[in-house]
Amino acid sequence: MHSFSDRERGLGKVISFVPTMGFLHEGHLSLMRIGKERGDTLVISIFVNPSQFGPGEDFEAYPRDLDKDLELIKHIGADAVFSPERDELYDERFQTYVQLEKLPDHLCGITRPVHFRGVATVVSKLFNIVKPHISLFGEKDFQQVAVIRQMVKDLNFDIAIISAPTIREDDGLAMSSRNTYLTSEQRHSAISLYRSLQKAQELVNRGQKEAKTIVEAATELINSYPDTDIDYISICDPETLDAVNTVNGPTLMALAVNVGKAHLIDNMILTT
Ligand code: AMP
C-alpha cells in the first residue's frame, strides 16, 4: 500500500480515500463517487476494526461479504482496495492509541467508552498507510466526523476531511450495515429514529425551542414502536456536542436506539 501511494503521489496524483468496515451499501458508494470526483486516485479500505468495539459488542457478528464489496467497488472504479488482516494492523505487541480528551464524552461515547479511541487509532493508522490528500466520511456518523476533524487538526495530518450527507432508504431509514440485523417487524420500528427527527423539526417550525420538550416528544414517538430501547436523544452544539437547552440557530439532534440487536444512530441539524 505504501509503494502504491508513493508511486501515485510521485506522479502528482491526488489520492482520495474512503475508509469503511465493508458490507457496502449506497451510503458508502456515495462517498466513493465524491472521492472519485475530488481526486485522481481513489483508495477504499475494508477493515472491521476490533479496537472500536467494546466487550460484548458485535465485532464477531458484524456482517462481512468481501466478494460482494469488491464487485460493488468494481462498478465505481476504485484504483486500490486495502483490506488488511487483523494481525497486520494489530500484532500482539500493539500498544499505541489515539485518544481525544473531550468529544468522546458525549453521545455514543458514553455507552461505548472505547469506541472513539478505536476509531481515532485505526483512522490514524490508515492515514499513515494510505497517505491520502483527501478523506471522506458520512454525516450519519456525526460524532465520528467531529472526532476525525479534531484529530486531523490536533495531530497536523495534511489531509482534507470532506463529509457527505446521509443516504436513506425510501422511507427515511439511514442506510447502515447493521440494518441487516433487523427482523421485518424491527425494520418497521427502525423508522422511528428518522420520524422522531422529522417530528423535532416540525416542532421547531411551529415555534417550539425547548430542547427538553422536543426530546420528550421524540422519546414518546420512539417508545410507541415495539422492540425499541433508547440509548440517548441529545440536542446539542454541532461543534462541541455539549447539550443545549434551547434551539437557537442550527442545532444538532442526535440519537441512538437499540432496535432488537441493532444499535442504530441518526441525526439531523435542526434549523429555526
Ligand atoms: P462504516 O463501514 O459503517 O464504518 O462506514 C464507513 C463510512 O461510510 C463512514 O464514513 C460512514 O459515516 C459512512 N456511512 C455509513 N452509512 C452511511 C449513510 N447511510 N450515508 C452516508 N454515509 C454513510
mmCIF file of C-alpha atoms and ligand atoms in Angstrom:
data_model
loop_
_atom_site.group_PDB
_atom_site.id
_atom_site.type_symbol
_atom_site.label_atom_id
_atom_site.label_comp_id
_atom_site.label_asym_id
_atom_site.label_seq_id
_atom_site.Cartn_x
_atom_site.Cartn_y
_atom_site.Cartn_z
ATOM 1 C CA MET A 1 0.000 0.000 0.000
ATOM 2 C CA HIS A 2 2.880 2.349 0.852
ATOM 3 C CA SER A 3 4.558 1.812 -2.500
ATOM 4 C CA PHE A 4 1.275 2.177 -4.404
ATOM 5 C CA SER A 5 0.599 5.517 -2.698
ATOM 6 C CA ASP A 6 4.189 6.725 -3.066
ATOM 7 C CA ARG A 7 4.004 5.986 -6.774
ATOM 8 C CA GLU A 8 0.696 7.827 -7.227
ATOM 9 C CA ARG A 9 1.987 10.792 -5.247
ATOM 10 C CA GLY A 10 5.187 10.771 -7.316
ATOM 11 C CA LEU A 11 3.050 11.057 -10.453
ATOM 12 C CA GLY A 12 1.378 14.118 -8.955
ATOM 13 C CA LYS A 13 -1.965 12.374 -8.393
ATOM 14 C CA VAL A 14 -4.390 13.495 -5.709
ATOM 15 C CA ILE A 15 -5.301 10.456 -3.596
ATOM 16 C CA SER A 16 -8.801 10.364 -2.144
ATOM 17 C CA PHE A 17 -9.595 7.761 0.489
ATOM 18 C CA VAL A 18 -12.789 6.206 1.847
ATOM 19 C CA PRO A 19 -12.288 4.085 4.963
ATOM 20 C CA THR A 20 -15.063 1.525 5.577
ATOM 21 C CA MET A 21 -15.835 -1.601 7.545
ATOM 22 C CA GLY A 22 -17.305 -3.227 4.429
ATOM 23 C CA PHE A 23 -20.734 -4.782 3.816
ATOM 24 C CA LEU A 24 -21.126 -1.840 1.493
ATOM 25 C CA HIS A 25 -24.348 -0.003 0.716
ATOM 26 C CA GLU A 26 -25.359 3.158 -1.156
ATOM 27 C CA GLY A 27 -24.095 5.335 1.736
ATOM 28 C CA HIS A 28 -20.555 4.037 1.245
ATOM 29 C CA LEU A 29 -20.872 4.233 -2.534
ATOM 30 C CA SER A 30 -21.926 7.890 -2.367
ATOM 31 C CA LEU A 31 -18.665 8.686 -0.538
ATOM 32 C CA MET A 32 -16.706 6.811 -3.185
ATOM 33 C CA ARG A 33 -18.368 8.756 -6.001
ATOM 34 C CA ILE A 34 -17.485 12.054 -4.298
ATOM 35 C CA GLY A 35 -13.952 10.756 -3.744
ATOM 36 C CA LYS A 36 -13.626 9.973 -7.421
ATOM 37 C CA GLU A 37 -14.784 13.459 -8.379
ATOM 38 C CA ARG A 38 -12.454 15.205 -5.945
ATOM 39 C CA GLY A 39 -9.281 13.191 -6.538
ATOM 40 C CA ASP A 40 -7.349 11.366 -9.254
ATOM 41 C CA THR A 41 -6.752 8.090 -7.432
ATOM 42 C CA LEU A 42 -9.448 6.506 -5.280
ATOM 43 C CA VAL A 43 -8.458 4.154 -2.464
ATOM 44 C CA ILE A 44 -11.006 2.234 -0.380
ATOM 45 C CA SER A 45 -10.228 0.362 2.806
ATOM 46 C CA ILE A 46 -12.297 -2.500 4.139
ATOM 47 C CA PHE A 47 -11.427 -3.460 7.691
ATOM 48 C CA VAL A 48 -13.686 -4.390 10.583
ATOM 49 C CA ASN A 49 -11.653 -2.656 13.252
ATOM 50 C CA PRO A 50 -11.594 -4.650 16.502
ATOM 51 C CA SER A 51 -10.346 -1.750 18.633
ATOM 52 C CA GLN A 52 -13.552 0.270 18.164
ATOM 53 C CA PHE A 53 -15.783 -2.497 19.524
ATOM 54 C CA GLY A 54 -16.175 -2.826 23.275
ATOM 55 C CA PRO A 55 -16.535 -6.110 25.143
ATOM 56 C CA GLY A 56 -19.945 -7.674 24.404
ATOM 57 C CA GLU A 57 -20.438 -5.581 21.243
ATOM 58 C CA ASP A 58 -20.954 -7.047 17.779
ATOM 59 C CA PHE A 59 -17.381 -7.381 16.455
ATOM 60 C CA GLU A 60 -17.775 -11.116 15.730
ATOM 61 C CA ALA A 61 -21.320 -10.769 14.374
ATOM 62 C CA TYR A 62 -20.614 -7.676 12.249
ATOM 63 C CA PRO A 63 -21.672 -8.560 8.665
ATOM 64 C CA ARG A 64 -18.888 -9.254 6.169
ATOM 65 C CA ASP A 65 -19.006 -10.029 2.429
ATOM 66 C CA LEU A 66 -15.721 -9.119 0.756
ATOM 67 C CA ASP A 67 -16.591 -10.643 -2.633
ATOM 68 C CA LYS A 68 -19.792 -8.635 -2.943
ATOM 69 C CA ASP A 69 -17.988 -5.484 -1.726
ATOM 70 C CA LEU A 70 -15.299 -5.901 -4.384
ATOM 71 C CA GLU A 71 -17.999 -6.328 -7.027
ATOM 72 C CA LEU A 72 -19.687 -3.068 -5.960
ATOM 73 C CA ILE A 73 -16.344 -1.246 -5.875
ATOM 74 C CA LYS A 74 -15.557 -2.522 -9.378
ATOM 75 C CA HIS A 75 -18.643 -0.698 -10.657
ATOM 76 C CA ILE A 76 -17.482 2.536 -9.052
ATOM 77 C CA GLY A 77 -13.986 2.075 -10.427
ATOM 78 C CA ALA A 78 -11.595 2.445 -7.486
ATOM 79 C CA ASP A 79 -7.845 2.299 -8.033
ATOM 80 C CA ALA A 80 -6.972 0.255 -4.949
ATOM 81 C CA VAL A 81 -8.747 -1.624 -2.170
ATOM 82 C CA PHE A 82 -6.809 -2.035 1.054
ATOM 83 C CA SER A 83 -8.200 -4.913 3.070
ATOM 84 C CA PRO A 84 -5.672 -5.970 5.690
ATOM 85 C CA GLU A 85 -5.932 -8.882 8.102
ATOM 86 C CA ARG A 86 -6.451 -8.067 11.767
ATOM 87 C CA ASP A 87 -2.872 -9.096 12.700
ATOM 88 C CA GLU A 88 -1.394 -6.820 10.043
ATOM 89 C CA LEU A 89 -2.778 -3.748 11.813
ATOM 90 C CA TYR A 90 -2.707 -5.016 15.400
ATOM 91 C CA ASP A 91 0.001 -7.519 16.244
ATOM 92 C CA GLU A 92 0.267 -8.951 19.751
ATOM 93 C CA ARG A 93 2.625 -6.170 20.919
ATOM 94 C CA PHE A 94 0.407 -3.305 19.680
ATOM 95 C CA GLN A 95 0.215 -0.608 22.375
ATOM 96 C CA THR A 96 -0.200 2.881 20.896
ATOM 97 C CA TYR A 97 -3.644 4.507 20.801
ATOM 98 C CA VAL A 98 -5.011 7.925 19.808
ATOM 99 C CA GLN A 99 -7.367 9.267 22.455
ATOM 100 C CA LEU A 100 -9.331 12.539 22.301
ATOM 101 C CA GLU A 101 -9.995 14.301 25.583
ATOM 102 C CA LYS A 102 -13.484 15.794 25.231
ATOM 103 C CA LEU A 103 -15.514 14.890 22.143
ATOM 104 C CA PRO A 104 -15.841 11.203 23.130
ATOM 105 C CA ASP A 105 -17.504 12.175 26.438
ATOM 106 C CA HIS A 106 -20.777 12.771 24.571
ATOM 107 C CA LEU A 107 -23.440 10.870 22.606
ATOM 108 C CA CYS A 108 -22.216 7.410 21.525
ATOM 109 C CA GLY A 109 -19.018 7.695 23.581
ATOM 110 C CA ILE A 110 -20.954 7.467 26.837
ATOM 111 C CA THR A 111 -22.228 3.906 26.366
ATOM 112 C CA ARG A 112 -19.328 2.956 24.063
ATOM 113 C CA PRO A 113 -16.309 4.174 26.092
ATOM 114 C CA VAL A 114 -13.546 2.670 23.903
ATOM 115 C CA HIS A 115 -15.259 3.311 20.572
ATOM 116 C CA PHE A 116 -13.743 6.649 19.553
ATOM 117 C CA ARG A 117 -10.284 5.698 20.786
ATOM 118 C CA GLY A 118 -10.524 2.758 18.385
ATOM 119 C CA VAL A 119 -11.819 4.943 15.548
ATOM 120 C CA ALA A 120 -9.137 7.635 16.000
ATOM 121 C CA THR A 121 -6.424 4.974 16.248
ATOM 122 C CA VAL A 122 -7.406 2.999 13.161
ATOM 123 C CA VAL A 123 -8.036 6.107 11.053
ATOM 124 C CA SER A 124 -4.575 7.445 12.033
ATOM 125 C CA LYS A 125 -3.034 4.142 11.046
ATOM 126 C CA LEU A 126 -4.936 4.084 7.751
ATOM 127 C CA PHE A 127 -3.944 7.697 7.018
ATOM 128 C CA ASN A 128 -0.285 6.778 7.592
ATOM 129 C CA ILE A 129 -0.572 3.721 5.355
ATOM 130 C CA VAL A 130 -2.692 5.137 2.514
ATOM 131 C CA LYS A 131 -1.202 8.673 2.598
ATOM 132 C CA PRO A 132 -4.280 10.334 1.093
ATOM 133 C CA HIS A 133 -4.686 14.024 0.276
ATOM 134 C CA ILE A 134 -8.449 13.845 0.882
ATOM 135 C CA SER A 135 -10.582 11.532 3.014
ATOM 136 C CA LEU A 136 -14.363 11.179 3.025
ATOM 137 C CA PHE A 137 -16.721 10.451 5.906
ATOM 138 C CA GLY A 138 -20.509 10.198 6.245
ATOM 139 C CA GLU A 139 -22.520 12.655 8.329
ATOM 140 C CA LYS A 140 -24.645 9.749 9.554
ATOM 141 C CA ASP A 141 -21.765 9.225 11.995
ATOM 142 C CA PHE A 142 -21.762 12.882 13.013
ATOM 143 C CA GLN A 143 -19.661 12.425 16.137
ATOM 144 C CA GLN A 144 -17.132 10.384 14.187
ATOM 145 C CA VAL A 145 -16.674 13.236 11.689
ATOM 146 C CA ALA A 146 -16.185 15.672 14.584
ATOM 147 C CA VAL A 147 -13.599 13.363 16.161
ATOM 148 C CA ILE A 148 -11.700 12.907 12.891
ATOM 149 C CA ARG A 149 -11.683 16.641 12.097
ATOM 150 C CA GLN A 150 -10.393 17.427 15.591
ATOM 151 C CA MET A 151 -7.751 14.709 15.414
ATOM 152 C CA VAL A 152 -6.552 15.881 11.990
ATOM 153 C CA LYS A 153 -6.221 19.409 13.344
ATOM 154 C CA ASP A 154 -4.605 18.417 16.653
ATOM 155 C CA LEU A 155 -2.110 15.982 15.095
ATOM 156 C CA ASN A 156 -1.412 18.099 11.984
ATOM 157 C CA PHE A 157 -2.382 15.484 9.413
ATOM 158 C CA ASP A 158 -2.061 17.143 5.993
ATOM 159 C CA ILE A 159 -5.389 15.680 4.825
ATOM 160 C CA ALA A 160 -8.620 17.447 3.812
ATOM 161 C CA ILE A 161 -11.656 15.895 5.506
ATOM 162 C CA ILE A 162 -14.854 16.018 3.488
ATOM 163 C CA SER A 163 -18.185 14.992 4.978
ATOM 164 C CA ALA A 164 -21.193 13.922 2.930
ATOM 165 C CA PRO A 165 -24.935 13.696 3.626
ATOM 166 C CA THR A 166 -26.667 10.608 4.984
ATOM 167 C CA ILE A 167 -28.117 8.306 2.341
ATOM 168 C CA ARG A 168 -31.512 6.904 3.340
ATOM 169 C CA GLU A 169 -33.866 4.137 2.307
ATOM 170 C CA ASP A 170 -37.089 5.304 0.617
ATOM 171 C CA ASP A 171 -38.904 5.540 3.961
ATOM 172 C CA GLY A 172 -36.103 7.590 5.543
ATOM 173 C CA LEU A 173 -34.187 4.915 7.485
ATOM 174 C CA ALA A 174 -30.477 5.793 7.358
ATOM 175 C CA MET A 175 -28.586 3.090 5.466
ATOM 176 C CA SER A 176 -26.338 1.061 7.730
ATOM 177 C CA SER A 177 -24.575 -2.283 7.536
ATOM 178 C CA ARG A 178 -26.257 -3.036 10.874
ATOM 179 C CA ASN A 179 -29.754 -2.791 9.322
ATOM 180 C CA THR A 180 -29.177 -6.392 8.266
ATOM 181 C CA TYR A 181 -29.712 -7.432 11.925
ATOM 182 C CA LEU A 182 -33.357 -6.249 11.800
ATOM 183 C CA THR A 183 -36.276 -8.665 11.525
ATOM 184 C CA SER A 184 -39.144 -7.389 9.362
ATOM 185 C CA GLU A 185 -41.025 -6.175 12.432
ATOM 186 C CA GLN A 186 -37.925 -4.442 13.783
ATOM 187 C CA ARG A 187 -37.336 -2.902 10.344
ATOM 188 C CA HIS A 188 -40.677 -1.183 10.822
ATOM 189 C CA SER A 189 -39.644 0.053 14.288
ATOM 190 C CA ALA A 190 -36.322 1.327 12.923
ATOM 191 C CA ILE A 191 -38.133 4.095 11.048
ATOM 192 C CA SER A 192 -38.903 5.673 14.428
ATOM 193 C CA LEU A 193 -35.430 7.270 14.508
ATOM 194 C CA TYR A 194 -35.968 9.337 11.368
ATOM 195 C CA ARG A 195 -39.607 10.008 12.244
ATOM 196 C CA SER A 196 -38.549 11.452 15.594
ATOM 197 C CA LEU A 197 -36.054 13.772 13.876
ATOM 198 C CA GLN A 198 -38.731 14.930 11.440
ATOM 199 C CA LYS A 199 -41.115 15.453 14.339
ATOM 200 C CA ALA A 200 -38.484 17.551 16.133
ATOM 201 C CA GLN A 201 -38.029 19.797 13.103
ATOM 202 C CA GLU A 202 -41.825 20.167 12.816
ATOM 203 C CA LEU A 203 -41.983 21.254 16.471
ATOM 204 C CA VAL A 204 -39.202 23.785 15.886
ATOM 205 C CA ASN A 205 -41.058 25.058 12.797
ATOM 206 C CA ARG A 206 -44.113 25.612 14.989
ATOM 207 C CA GLY A 207 -42.048 27.710 17.402
ATOM 208 C CA GLN A 208 -41.000 25.116 19.997
ATOM 209 C CA LYS A 209 -37.467 25.942 21.177
ATOM 210 C CA GLU A 210 -37.195 23.962 24.420
ATOM 211 C CA ALA A 211 -34.810 21.029 23.953
ATOM 212 C CA LYS A 212 -36.464 19.183 26.865
ATOM 213 C CA THR A 213 -39.920 19.319 25.238
ATOM 214 C CA ILE A 214 -38.530 18.187 21.874
ATOM 215 C CA VAL A 215 -36.664 15.273 23.467
ATOM 216 C CA GLU A 216 -39.827 14.244 25.336
ATOM 217 C CA ALA A 217 -41.835 14.209 22.102
ATOM 218 C CA ALA A 218 -39.138 12.152 20.358
ATOM 219 C CA THR A 219 -38.972 9.733 23.291
ATOM 220 C CA GLU A 220 -42.724 9.215 23.234
ATOM 221 C CA LEU A 221 -42.718 8.626 19.484
ATOM 222 C CA ILE A 222 -39.877 6.071 19.598
ATOM 223 C CA ASN A 223 -41.318 4.256 22.607
ATOM 224 C CA SER A 224 -44.594 3.798 20.724
ATOM 225 C CA TYR A 225 -42.779 1.357 18.393
ATOM 226 C CA PRO A 226 -42.122 -2.228 19.599
ATOM 227 C CA ASP A 227 -38.612 -3.516 20.374
ATOM 228 C CA THR A 228 -37.040 -0.060 20.712
ATOM 229 C CA ASP A 229 -34.696 0.801 23.566
ATOM 230 C CA ILE A 230 -33.407 4.389 23.550
ATOM 231 C CA ASP A 231 -29.685 4.776 24.275
ATOM 232 C CA TYR A 232 -29.736 8.599 24.064
ATOM 233 C CA ILE A 233 -31.509 11.507 22.425
ATOM 234 C CA SER A 234 -29.455 14.676 22.545
ATOM 235 C CA ILE A 235 -29.918 18.220 21.346
ATOM 236 C CA CYS A 236 -26.517 19.806 21.271
ATOM 237 C CA ASP A 237 -23.989 22.206 19.833
ATOM 238 C CA PRO A 238 -22.808 20.754 16.486
ATOM 239 C CA GLU A 239 -19.168 21.642 17.225
ATOM 240 C CA THR A 240 -18.626 20.827 20.886
ATOM 241 C CA LEU A 241 -21.523 18.313 21.158
ATOM 242 C CA ASP A 242 -22.372 19.922 24.527
ATOM 243 C CA ALA A 243 -26.094 19.706 25.320
ATOM 244 C CA VAL A 244 -28.095 22.914 24.867
ATOM 245 C CA ASN A 245 -31.379 23.922 26.482
ATOM 246 C CA THR A 246 -32.850 25.781 23.553
ATOM 247 C CA VAL A 247 -32.751 25.553 19.777
ATOM 248 C CA ASN A 248 -31.419 28.875 18.523
ATOM 249 C CA GLY A 249 -29.932 28.600 15.052
ATOM 250 C CA PRO A 250 -28.516 25.356 13.624
ATOM 251 C CA THR A 251 -28.506 22.750 16.412
ATOM 252 C CA LEU A 252 -27.658 19.065 16.259
ATOM 253 C CA MET A 253 -30.238 16.490 17.281
ATOM 254 C CA ALA A 254 -28.563 13.092 17.544
ATOM 255 C CA LEU A 255 -29.946 9.818 18.795
ATOM 256 C CA ALA A 256 -29.114 6.160 19.234
ATOM 257 C CA VAL A 257 -31.711 3.464 19.670
ATOM 258 C CA ASN A 258 -31.286 -0.280 20.078
ATOM 259 C CA VAL A 259 -33.857 -1.941 17.847
ATOM 260 C CA GLY A 260 -33.596 -5.623 18.688
ATOM 261 C CA LYS A 261 -29.881 -6.440 18.356
ATOM 262 C CA ALA A 262 -29.117 -3.435 16.146
ATOM 263 C CA HIS A 263 -27.589 -0.297 17.680
ATOM 264 C CA LEU A 264 -28.887 2.341 15.238
ATOM 265 C CA ILE A 265 -27.921 6.012 15.101
ATOM 266 C CA ASP A 266 -29.206 9.012 13.205
ATOM 267 C CA ASN A 267 -29.044 12.793 13.406
ATOM 268 C CA MET A 268 -30.316 15.995 11.864
ATOM 269 C CA ILE A 269 -29.368 19.645 12.069
ATOM 270 C CA LEU A 270 -32.467 21.393 13.402
ATOM 271 C CA THR A 271 -32.883 24.845 11.913
ATOM 272 C CA THR A 272 -35.013 27.683 13.200
HETATM 273 P P1 AMP B 1 -18.742 2.064 8.206
HETATM 274 O O1 AMP B 1 -18.455 1.000 7.183
HETATM 275 O O2 AMP B 1 -20.066 1.914 8.881
HETATM 276 O O3 AMP B 1 -17.585 2.280 9.147
HETATM 277 O O4 AMP B 1 -18.875 3.414 7.380
HETATM 278 C C1 AMP B 1 -17.859 3.862 6.512
HETATM 279 C C2 AMP B 1 -18.168 5.277 6.103
HETATM 280 O O5 AMP B 1 -19.449 5.325 5.447
HETATM 281 C C3 AMP B 1 -18.274 6.234 7.301
HETATM 282 O O6 AMP B 1 -17.673 7.471 6.950
HETATM 283 C C4 AMP B 1 -19.757 6.360 7.498
HETATM 284 O O7 AMP B 1 -20.133 7.575 8.104
HETATM 285 C C5 AMP B 1 -20.252 6.310 6.067
HETATM 286 N N1 AMP B 1 -21.670 5.931 6.023
HETATM 287 C C6 AMP B 1 -22.260 4.887 6.648
HETATM 288 N N2 AMP B 1 -23.590 4.893 6.430
HETATM 289 C C7 AMP B 1 -23.852 5.976 5.650
HETATM 290 C C8 AMP B 1 -25.035 6.533 5.071
HETATM 291 N N3 AMP B 1 -26.232 5.971 5.251
HETATM 292 N N4 AMP B 1 -24.921 7.651 4.325
HETATM 293 C C9 AMP B 1 -23.698 8.227 4.115
HETATM 294 N N5 AMP B 1 -22.545 7.744 4.632
HETATM 295 C C10 AMP B 1 -22.617 6.636 5.385
#
